[in-house]
PDB file of C-alpha atoms in Angstrom:
ATOM      1  CA  UNK K 282     101.128  17.235  21.648  1.00 60.00           C
ATOM      2  CA  UNK K 283      99.670  20.566  20.961  1.00 60.00           C
ATOM      3  CA  UNK K 284      98.585  21.051  24.523  1.00 61.00           C
ATOM      4  CA  UNK K 285     101.911  20.016  25.873  1.00 62.00           C
ATOM      5  CA  UNK K 286     103.291  22.699  23.764  1.00 53.00           C
ATOM      6  CA  UNK K 287     100.979  25.205  24.896  1.00 50.00           C
ATOM      7  CA  UNK K 288     101.899  24.337  28.581  1.00 56.00           C
ATOM      8  CA  UNK K 289     105.454  24.774  27.844  1.00 62.00           C
ATOM      9  CA  UNK K 290     104.960  28.193  26.058  1.00 53.00           C
ATOM     10  CA  UNK K 291     102.756  29.206  29.009  1.00 52.00           C
ATOM     11  CA  UNK K 292     105.352  28.395  31.504  1.00 52.00           C
ATOM     12  CA  UNK K 293     107.983  29.794  29.665  1.00 48.00           C
ATOM     13  CA  UNK K 294     106.022  32.953  29.462  1.00 51.00           C
ATOM     14  CA  UNK K 295     105.547  33.027  33.219  1.00 47.00           C
ATOM     15  CA  UNK K 296     109.201  32.688  33.927  1.00 45.00           C
ATOM     16  CA  UNK K 297     110.012  35.465  31.437  1.00 41.00           C
ATOM     17  CA  UNK K 298     107.478  37.641  32.971  1.00 46.00           C
ATOM     18  CA  UNK K 299     108.948  37.080  36.497  1.00 42.00           C
ATOM     19  CA  UNK K 300     112.581  37.625  35.335  1.00 42.00           C
ATOM     20  CA  UNK K 301     111.532  40.943  33.593  1.00 44.00           C
ATOM     21  CA  UNK K 302     109.572  42.098  36.546  1.00 46.00           C
ATOM     22  CA  UNK K 303     112.724  41.277  38.634  1.00 42.00           C
ATOM     23  CA  UNK K 304     114.870  43.458  36.474  1.00 40.00           C
ATOM     24  CA  UNK K 305     112.232  46.301  36.474  1.00 38.00           C
ATOM     25  CA  UNK K 306     112.035  46.106  40.381  1.00 39.00           C
ATOM     26  CA  UNK K 307     115.989  46.113  40.587  1.00 36.00           C
ATOM     27  CA  UNK K 308     116.148  49.183  38.369  1.00 36.00           C
ATOM     28  CA  UNK K 309     113.616  50.843  40.631  1.00 37.00           C
ATOM     29  CA  UNK K 310     115.597  50.281  43.601  1.00 43.00           C
ATOM     30  CA  UNK K 311     117.589  53.526  42.718  1.00 44.00           C
ATOM     31  CA  UNK K 312     114.793  55.514  43.707  1.00 52.00           C
ATOM     32  CA  UNK K 313     114.264  53.956  47.190  1.00 71.00           C
ATOM     33  CA  UNK K 314     114.837  55.623  50.350  1.00 88.00           C
ATOM     34  CA  UNK K 315     118.504  55.642  51.540  1.00 91.00           C
ATOM     35  CA  UNK K 316     119.725  55.081  55.378  1.00 94.00           C
ATOM     36  CA  UNK K 317     123.376  55.742  56.280  1.00 95.00           C
ATOM     37  CA  UNK K 318     124.728  54.873  59.595  1.00 96.00           C
ATOM     38  CA  UNK K 319     128.126  56.288  60.521  1.00 96.00           C
ATOM     39  CA  UNK K 320     129.991  56.097  63.784  1.00 96.00           C
ATOM     40  CA  UNK K 321     132.612  58.590  65.036  1.00 96.00           C
ATOM     41  CA  UNK K 322     136.299  57.196  64.620  1.00 95.00           C
ATOM     42  CA  UNK K 323     134.979  54.226  62.607  1.00 96.00           C
ATOM     43  CA  UNK K 324     135.968  53.695  58.998  1.00 95.00           C
ATOM     44  CA  UNK K 325     132.802  51.747  58.051  1.00 96.00           C
ATOM     45  CA  UNK K 326     129.436  53.169  57.160  1.00 96.00           C
ATOM     46  CA  UNK K 327     126.262  51.076  56.579  1.00 96.00           C
ATOM     47  CA  UNK K 328     124.235  51.992  53.615  1.00 95.00           C
ATOM     48  CA  UNK K 329     120.730  50.452  53.748  1.00 94.00           C
ATOM     49  CA  UNK K 330     122.242  47.946  56.189  1.00 94.00           C
ATOM     50  CA  UNK K 331     125.253  46.948  53.978  1.00 95.00           C
ATOM     51  CA  UNK K 332     128.705  47.826  55.395  1.00 94.00           C
ATOM     52  CA  UNK K 333     130.972  49.944  53.108  1.00 93.00           C
ATOM     53  CA  UNK K 334     134.339  51.484  53.726  1.00 94.00           C
ATOM     54  CA  UNK K 335     133.945  55.215  53.746  1.00 93.00           C
ATOM     55  CA  UNK K 336     137.169  55.498  51.684  1.00 90.00           C
ATOM     56  CA  UNK K 337     140.247  53.653  50.647  1.00 90.00           C
ATOM     57  CA  UNK K 338     142.356  55.404  53.285  1.00 89.00           C
ATOM     58  CA  UNK K 339     140.369  54.239  56.351  1.00 92.00           C
ATOM     59  CA  UNK K 340     139.186  57.717  57.116  1.00 92.00           C
ATOM     60  CA  UNK K 341     136.495  58.073  59.619  1.00 94.00           C
ATOM     61  CA  UNK K 342     134.057  60.704  60.690  1.00 95.00           C
ATOM     62  CA  UNK K 343     135.485  63.019  63.447  1.00 94.00           C
ATOM     63  CA  UNK K 344     134.171  65.804  65.593  1.00 93.00           C
ATOM     64  CA  UNK K 345     135.900  69.343  65.475  1.00 90.00           C
ATOM     65  CA  UNK K 346     134.635  72.118  67.461  1.00 86.00           C
ATOM     66  CA  UNK K 347     131.397  70.185  68.314  1.00 90.00           C
ATOM     67  CA  UNK K 348     130.604  69.428  64.516  1.00 92.00           C
ATOM     68  CA  UNK K 349     130.822  66.147  62.803  1.00 93.00           C
ATOM     69  CA  UNK K 350     133.250  66.264  59.624  1.00 94.00           C
ATOM     70  CA  UNK K 351     133.416  63.486  57.114  1.00 92.00           C
ATOM     71  CA  UNK K 352     134.947  62.700  53.879  1.00 89.00           C
ATOM     72  CA  UNK K 353     131.895  63.693  51.985  1.00 88.00           C
ATOM     73  CA  UNK K 354     132.196  61.825  48.689  1.00 91.00           C
ATOM     74  CA  UNK K 355     131.035  58.436  50.005  1.00 88.00           C
ATOM     75  CA  UNK K 356     127.943  60.104  51.576  1.00 91.00           C
ATOM     76  CA  UNK K 357     127.033  62.374  48.736  1.00 93.00           C
ATOM     77  CA  UNK K 358     127.196  59.399  46.475  1.00 93.00           C
ATOM     78  CA  UNK K 359     125.167  57.138  48.378  1.00 92.00           C
ATOM     79  CA  UNK K 360     122.600  59.954  48.553  1.00 93.00           C
ATOM     80  CA  UNK K 361     122.446  60.059  44.747  1.00 93.00           C
ATOM     81  CA  UNK K 362     124.840  63.065  44.335  1.00 95.00           C
ATOM     82  CA  UNK K 363     128.207  63.667  42.764  1.00 96.00           C
ATOM     83  CA  UNK K 364     131.216  65.452  44.008  1.00 96.00           C
ATOM     84  CA  UNK K 365     133.723  67.527  42.075  1.00 96.00           C
ATOM     85  CA  UNK K 366     137.101  68.620  43.450  1.00 95.00           C
ATOM     86  CA  UNK K 367     138.901  71.737  42.069  1.00 96.00           C
ATOM     87  CA  UNK K 368     142.526  71.565  43.347  1.00 94.00           C
ATOM     88  CA  UNK K 369     143.569  75.013  42.110  1.00 96.00           C
ATOM     89  CA  UNK K 370     140.870  76.742  43.825  1.00 95.00           C
ATOM     90  CA  UNK K 371     140.297  74.283  46.831  1.00 95.00           C
ATOM     91  CA  UNK K 372     136.616  74.104  46.093  1.00 96.00           C
ATOM     92  CA  UNK K 373     134.145  71.198  46.489  1.00 96.00           C
ATOM     93  CA  UNK K 374     131.042  71.213  44.251  1.00 97.00           C
ATOM     94  CA  UNK K 375     128.163  68.789  45.315  1.00 97.00           C
ATOM     95  CA  UNK K 376     125.585  68.246  42.691  1.00 96.00           C
ATOM     96  CA  UNK K 377     122.244  66.253  43.151  1.00 94.00           C
ATOM     97  CA  UNK K 378     119.575  66.830  40.544  1.00 91.00           C
ATOM     98  CA  UNK K 379     118.850  70.509  40.733  1.00 90.00           C
ATOM     99  CA  UNK K 380     120.844  71.182  43.800  1.00 94.00           C
ATOM    100  CA  UNK K 381     124.342  72.687  43.825  1.00 97.00           C
ATOM    101  CA  UNK K 382     126.361  73.060  46.835  1.00 97.00           C
ATOM    102  CA  UNK K 383     129.760  74.789  46.751  1.00 97.00           C
ATOM    103  CA  UNK K 384     132.223  74.961  49.643  1.00 97.00           C
ATOM    104  CA  UNK K 385     135.760  76.146  49.919  1.00 97.00           C
ATOM    105  CA  UNK K 386     138.497  74.693  51.998  1.00 96.00           C
ATOM    106  CA  UNK K 387     139.125  76.887  55.152  1.00 96.00           C
ATOM    107  CA  UNK K 388     136.290  79.300  54.352  1.00 96.00           C
ATOM    108  CA  UNK K 389     132.931  79.423  56.412  1.00 95.00           C
ATOM    109  CA  UNK K 390     131.151  80.925  53.329  1.00 96.00           C
ATOM    110  CA  UNK K 391     129.321  78.427  51.293  1.00 96.00           C
ATOM    111  CA  UNK K 392     126.791  78.697  48.256  1.00 97.00           C
ATOM    112  CA  UNK K 393     123.731  76.619  47.691  1.00 97.00           C
ATOM    113  CA  UNK K 394     121.991  77.267  44.398  1.00 96.00           C
ATOM    114  CA  UNK K 395     123.215  80.675  44.066  1.00 95.00           C
ATOM    115  CA  UNK K 396     122.513  81.735  47.696  1.00 96.00           C
ATOM    116  CA  UNK K 397     125.285  82.567  50.043  1.00 96.00           C
ATOM    117  CA  UNK K 398     125.245  80.447  53.346  1.00 95.00           C
ATOM    118  CA  UNK K 399     127.706  80.950  56.484  1.00 95.00           C
ATOM    119  CA  UNK K 400     128.780  77.750  57.945  1.00 94.00           C
ATOM    120  CA  UNK K 401     129.725  77.362  61.620  1.00 90.00           C
ATOM    121  CA  UNK K 402     132.498  75.128  60.588  1.00 92.00           C
ATOM    122  CA  UNK K 403     134.755  75.343  57.484  1.00 94.00           C
ATOM    123  CA  UNK K 404     135.715  72.481  55.427  1.00 95.00           C
ATOM    124  CA  UNK K 405     139.287  71.421  56.106  1.00 94.00           C
ATOM    125  CA  UNK K 406     141.788  68.940  54.538  1.00 93.00           C
ATOM    126  CA  UNK K 407     143.190  66.468  57.233  1.00 90.00           C
ATOM    127  CA  UNK K 408     145.597  63.825  56.552  1.00 87.00           C
ATOM    128  CA  UNK K 409     145.187  64.381  52.779  1.00 87.00           C
ATOM    129  CA  UNK K 410     141.264  64.135  53.080  1.00 90.00           C
ATOM    130  CA  UNK K 411     138.813  66.740  52.495  1.00 91.00           C
ATOM    131  CA  UNK K 412     136.567  66.775  55.488  1.00 93.00           C
ATOM    132  CA  UNK K 413     133.232  68.702  55.313  1.00 93.00           C
ATOM    133  CA  UNK K 414     130.574  69.332  57.781  1.00 94.00           C
ATOM    134  CA  UNK K 415     128.294  66.395  57.572  1.00 92.00           C
ATOM    135  CA  UNK K 416     124.902  68.048  58.682  1.00 92.00           C
ATOM    136  CA  UNK K 417     125.220  71.065  56.473  1.00 93.00           C
ATOM    137  CA  UNK K 418     125.925  68.773  53.369  1.00 93.00           C
ATOM    138  CA  UNK K 419     123.382  66.113  54.203  1.00 92.00           C
ATOM    139  CA  UNK K 420     120.552  68.464  54.840  1.00 93.00           C
ATOM    140  CA  UNK K 421     121.094  70.480  51.736  1.00 92.00           C
ATOM    141  CA  UNK K 422     120.957  67.150  49.885  1.00 93.00           C
ATOM    142  CA  UNK K 423     117.312  66.622  51.118  1.00 92.00           C
ATOM    143  CA  UNK K 424     118.441  64.348  54.015  1.00 94.00           C
ATOM    144  CA  UNK K 425     117.590  63.977  57.696  1.00 95.00           C
ATOM    145  CA  UNK K 426     120.706  63.735  60.101  1.00 95.00           C
ATOM    146  CA  UNK K 427     120.168  62.274  63.562  1.00 95.00           C
ATOM    147  CA  UNK K 428     122.915  62.139  66.209  1.00 94.00           C
ATOM    148  CA  UNK K 429     122.992  59.494  69.068  1.00 95.00           C
ATOM    149  CA  UNK K 430     125.452  60.818  71.768  1.00 93.00           C
ATOM    150  CA  UNK K 431     125.519  57.615  73.681  1.00 95.00           C
ATOM    151  CA  UNK K 432     126.736  55.549  70.710  1.00 95.00           C
ATOM    152  CA  UNK K 433     128.275  58.542  68.895  1.00 96.00           C
ATOM    153  CA  UNK K 434     126.407  57.157  65.931  1.00 96.00           C
ATOM    154  CA  UNK K 435     125.119  59.399  63.033  1.00 95.00           C
ATOM    155  CA  UNK K 436     122.028  58.292  61.058  1.00 96.00           C
ATOM    156  CA  UNK K 437     121.408  60.120  57.602  1.00 95.00           C
ATOM    157  CA  UNK K 438     117.811  59.380  56.199  1.00 95.00           C
ATOM    158  CA  UNK K 439     116.775  60.443  52.763  1.00 89.00           C
ATOM    159  CA  UNK K 440     113.505  59.560  51.008  1.00 80.00           C
ATOM    160  CA  UNK K 441     113.690  59.086  47.322  1.00 66.00           C
ATOM    161  CA  UNK K 442     111.429  62.036  46.500  1.00 55.00           C
ATOM    162  CA  UNK K 443     112.751  64.232  49.160  1.00 43.00           C
ATOM    163  CA  UNK K 444     113.720  67.720  47.927  1.00 43.00           C
ATOM    164  CA  UNK K 445     114.975  70.862  49.637  1.00 42.00           C
ATOM    165  CA  UNK K 446     113.886  74.250  48.905  1.00 38.00           C
ATOM    166  CA  UNK K 447     115.949  76.376  51.169  1.00 41.00           C
ATOM    167  CA  UNK K 448     119.475  75.938  52.358  1.00 40.00           C
ATOM    168  CA  UNK K 449     120.280  75.295  55.944  1.00 41.00           C
ATOM    169  CA  UNK K 450     121.307  78.805  57.274  1.00 38.00           C
ATOM    170  CA  UNK K 451     121.918  78.810  61.031  1.00 38.00           C
ATOM    171  CA  UNK K 452     123.164  76.315  63.545  1.00 39.00           C
ATOM    172  CA  UNK K 453     123.350  76.943  67.316  1.00 36.00           C
ATOM    173  CA  UNK K 454     125.511  74.936  69.564  1.00 39.00           C
ATOM    174  CA  UNK K 455     125.372  74.633  73.271  1.00 37.00           C
ATOM    175  CA  UNK K 456     127.774  72.051  74.516  1.00 41.00           C
ATOM    176  CA  UNK K 457     126.733  68.594  73.531  1.00 42.00           C
ATOM    177  CA  UNK K 458     123.208  69.748  72.306  1.00 40.00           C
ATOM    178  CA  UNK K 459     123.015  71.024  68.979  1.00 41.00           C
ATOM    179  CA  UNK K 460     119.794  72.466  67.173  1.00 40.00           C
ATOM    180  CA  UNK K 461     119.128  73.156  63.776  1.00 40.00           C
ATOM    181  CA  UNK K 462     117.276  76.508  63.879  1.00 36.00           C
ATOM    182  CA  UNK K 463     116.293  76.605  60.057  1.00 39.00           C
ATOM    183  CA  UNK K 464     117.204  73.412  58.140  1.00 37.00           C
ATOM    184  CA  UNK K 465     114.521  72.977  55.499  1.00 36.00           C
ATOM    185  CA  UNK K 466     111.483  74.876  54.506  1.00 38.00           C
ATOM    186  CA  UNK K 467     109.223  71.590  54.591  1.00 39.00           C
ATOM    187  CA  UNK K 468     110.347  70.143  57.991  1.00 38.00           C
ATOM    188  CA  UNK K 469     110.301  70.578  61.489  1.00 38.00           C
ATOM    189  CA  UNK K 470     113.333  71.545  63.507  1.00 38.00           C
ATOM    190  CA  UNK K 471     115.669  68.786  64.373  1.00 36.00           C
ATOM    191  CA  UNK K 472     117.256  68.479  67.717  1.00 37.00           C
ATOM    192  CA  UNK K 473     120.356  66.249  67.821  1.00 34.00           C
TER     193      UNK K 473
END
């Protein structure tokens, strides 16, 4: 009888440790790498393989003047940031850990952690949605952005421990080819 109780206690302890370990692993998932895939003119994006509507209005990424604009809230939140909107001043503030990005509707001047940056495309409001330049915001949140011109697909990749030390400062566009001249202090130039 005593050995039977010992066996039940050991089995119960094993089950409990597996459950607790699973809970700890689940909470650690918040720090894992993030992959976001979006397609021009599609209202669905894929976050780590799971399909999610970009927003409740069916808004999709668009290209304006050779730049991809998106309703940024879904992307910023998927990358671990938050978005604040000031309707009176028409400003968007994106915060991720120690990084603060501030943009103003219809203005090419932005601010990243107190440093002024000139954008090549201003944020706009289209069909009631605030659309921001995806590459600028994503790279300043510590993510890499890749473009596939054949599929018109954007892939945003962020490592859990990725951090940016300097804002993206200049973009050069030559037709369909866009090159990031200086995007992050700790990475190589990206060609999209």
